Amino acid sequence: MAAKIKKGDRVEVLAGRDKGKKGDVIRVVPEENRAFVQGVNMVKRHTKPQGMGKPGGIVEKEGPIDLSNLALLDPVSGKATRVGFKVLEDGRKVRVAKPSGEVIDQ
């Protein structure tokens, strides 16, 4: 199945403790149906020192969030939208925002 959310997309969180937050997708893990969004679901990790350049300590970084809790932002209105697919005249399959009909992929 084609991916509705990809790396670099601007998304909004629909559920959970970060509901309403917006951010860019850093990484998608399709096997686990999860994505990492910049500034969302921040978790603290205790890390060991990794030599001279990387000291140890408590590092705060993004945790994975389920794709069902994310919605793509409409390029026209900036609101959360559902995603559909459309085949263009040149044969490319692109993602389309449902309410506005605007093509998301360039």
CSV table of C-alpha atoms in Angstrom, one decimal:
chain,number,residue,atom,x,y,z
A,1,MET,CA,0.0,0.0,0.0
A,2,ALA,CA,1.2,3.5,-0.8
A,3,ALA,CA,2.4,5.6,2.2
A,4,LYS,CA,0.1,8.4,3.2
A,5,ILE,CA,2.7,10.0,5.4
A,6,LYS,CA,6.3,10.4,4.3
A,7,LYS,CA,9.6,11.9,5.6
A,8,GLY,CA,9.5,15.7,5.4
A,9,ASP,CA,5.7,16.0,5.6
A,10,ARG,CA,4.1,18.6,7.9
A,11,VAL,CA,1.7,16.8,10.3
A,12,GLU,CA,-0.5,17.4,13.3
A,13,VAL,CA,-0.9,15.0,16.2
A,14,LEU,CA,-4.6,13.9,16.7
A,15,ALA,CA,-4.4,12.0,20.0
A,16,GLY,CA,-2.2,11.5,23.0
A,17,ARG,CA,-0.3,13.9,25.3
A,18,ASP,CA,0.9,16.0,22.4
A,19,LYS,CA,-2.5,16.4,20.8
A,20,GLY,CA,-2.7,19.5,18.6
A,21,LYS,CA,1.1,19.9,18.2
A,22,LYS,CA,2.5,20.3,14.6
A,23,GLY,CA,5.8,19.2,13.3
A,24,ASP,CA,7.8,17.8,10.4
A,25,VAL,CA,8.3,14.0,10.0
A,26,ILE,CA,11.9,13.1,10.7
A,27,ARG,CA,11.6,9.3,10.0
A,28,VAL,CA,9.0,6.7,9.2
A,29,VAL,CA,9.1,3.1,10.2
A,30,PRO,CA,6.5,1.4,8.0
A,31,GLU,CA,7.1,-2.1,9.5
A,32,GLU,CA,6.0,-0.9,12.9
A,33,ASN,CA,3.4,1.7,11.5
A,34,ARG,CA,5.2,4.5,13.4
A,35,ALA,CA,6.8,7.8,12.7
A,36,PHE,CA,9.2,10.2,14.5
A,37,VAL,CA,8.0,13.9,14.5
A,38,GLN,CA,10.2,16.8,15.3
A,39,GLY,CA,9.4,18.2,18.8
A,40,VAL,CA,6.7,15.6,19.5
A,41,ASN,CA,6.6,12.8,22.0
A,42,MET,CA,9.9,13.8,23.6
A,43,VAL,CA,11.5,11.1,25.8
A,44,LYS,CA,14.6,11.1,28.0
A,45,ARG,CA,17.3,8.5,27.4
A,46,HIS,CA,20.2,7.8,29.7
A,47,THR,CA,23.3,7.4,27.5
A,48,LYS,CA,26.9,6.2,28.2
A,49,PRO,CA,29.8,8.3,27.1
A,50,GLN,CA,30.9,7.4,23.6
A,51,GLY,CA,34.5,8.6,23.7
A,52,MET,CA,36.0,12.1,23.7
A,53,GLY,CA,33.4,13.7,21.4
A,54,LYS,CA,30.2,12.5,23.0
A,55,PRO,CA,29.7,12.8,26.7
A,56,GLY,CA,27.2,10.7,28.6
A,57,GLY,CA,24.1,12.0,30.4
A,58,ILE,CA,20.4,12.4,30.0
A,59,VAL,CA,19.5,13.1,26.4
A,60,GLU,CA,16.0,14.2,25.3
A,61,LYS,CA,14.9,13.1,21.9
A,62,GLU,CA,11.8,12.2,19.8
A,63,GLY,CA,10.0,9.0,20.4
A,64,PRO,CA,7.9,7.1,17.9
A,65,ILE,CA,4.2,7.9,17.5
A,66,ASP,CA,1.7,5.7,15.7
A,67,LEU,CA,0.7,6.8,12.2
A,68,SER,CA,-3.0,6.6,13.1
A,69,ASN,CA,-2.5,9.5,15.5
A,70,LEU,CA,-1.1,11.7,12.8
A,71,ALA,CA,-2.8,13.8,10.1
A,72,LEU,CA,-1.2,15.5,7.2
A,73,LEU,CA,-1.7,19.3,7.0
A,74,ASP,CA,-3.6,20.6,4.0
A,75,PRO,CA,-1.3,22.8,1.9
A,76,VAL,CA,-4.1,25.3,1.2
A,77,SER,CA,-5.9,25.7,4.6
A,78,GLY,CA,-3.1,24.4,7.0
A,79,LYS,CA,-5.7,22.2,8.8
A,80,ALA,CA,-5.5,18.5,9.3
A,81,THR,CA,-6.8,16.5,6.3
A,82,ARG,CA,-7.4,13.1,5.0
A,83,VAL,CA,-5.2,11.9,2.1
A,84,GLY,CA,-6.3,10.3,-1.2
A,85,PHE,CA,-4.5,9.3,-4.3
A,86,LYS,CA,-4.8,10.3,-7.9
A,87,VAL,CA,-3.0,9.3,-11.1
A,88,LEU,CA,-2.0,12.3,-13.2
A,89,GLU,CA,-2.0,12.5,-17.0
A,90,ASP,CA,1.8,11.8,-17.1
A,91,GLY,CA,1.2,8.5,-15.2
A,92,ARG,CA,2.5,9.6,-11.8
A,93,LYS,CA,0.6,8.6,-8.7
A,94,VAL,CA,0.4,11.5,-6.3
A,95,ARG,CA,-1.2,12.2,-2.9
A,96,VAL,CA,-4.1,14.6,-2.8
A,97,ALA,CA,-5.7,16.5,0.2
A,98,LYS,CA,-9.4,15.4,0.3
A,99,PRO,CA,-11.1,18.7,1.2
A,100,SER,CA,-9.2,21.0,-1.2
A,101,GLY,CA,-8.2,18.5,-3.9
A,102,GLU,CA,-4.7,20.1,-3.8
A,103,VAL,CA,-1.8,17.8,-4.9
A,104,ILE,CA,0.6,17.3,-1.9
A,105,ASP,CA,3.5,15.6,-3.8
A,106,GLN,CA,5.4,17.9,-6.2
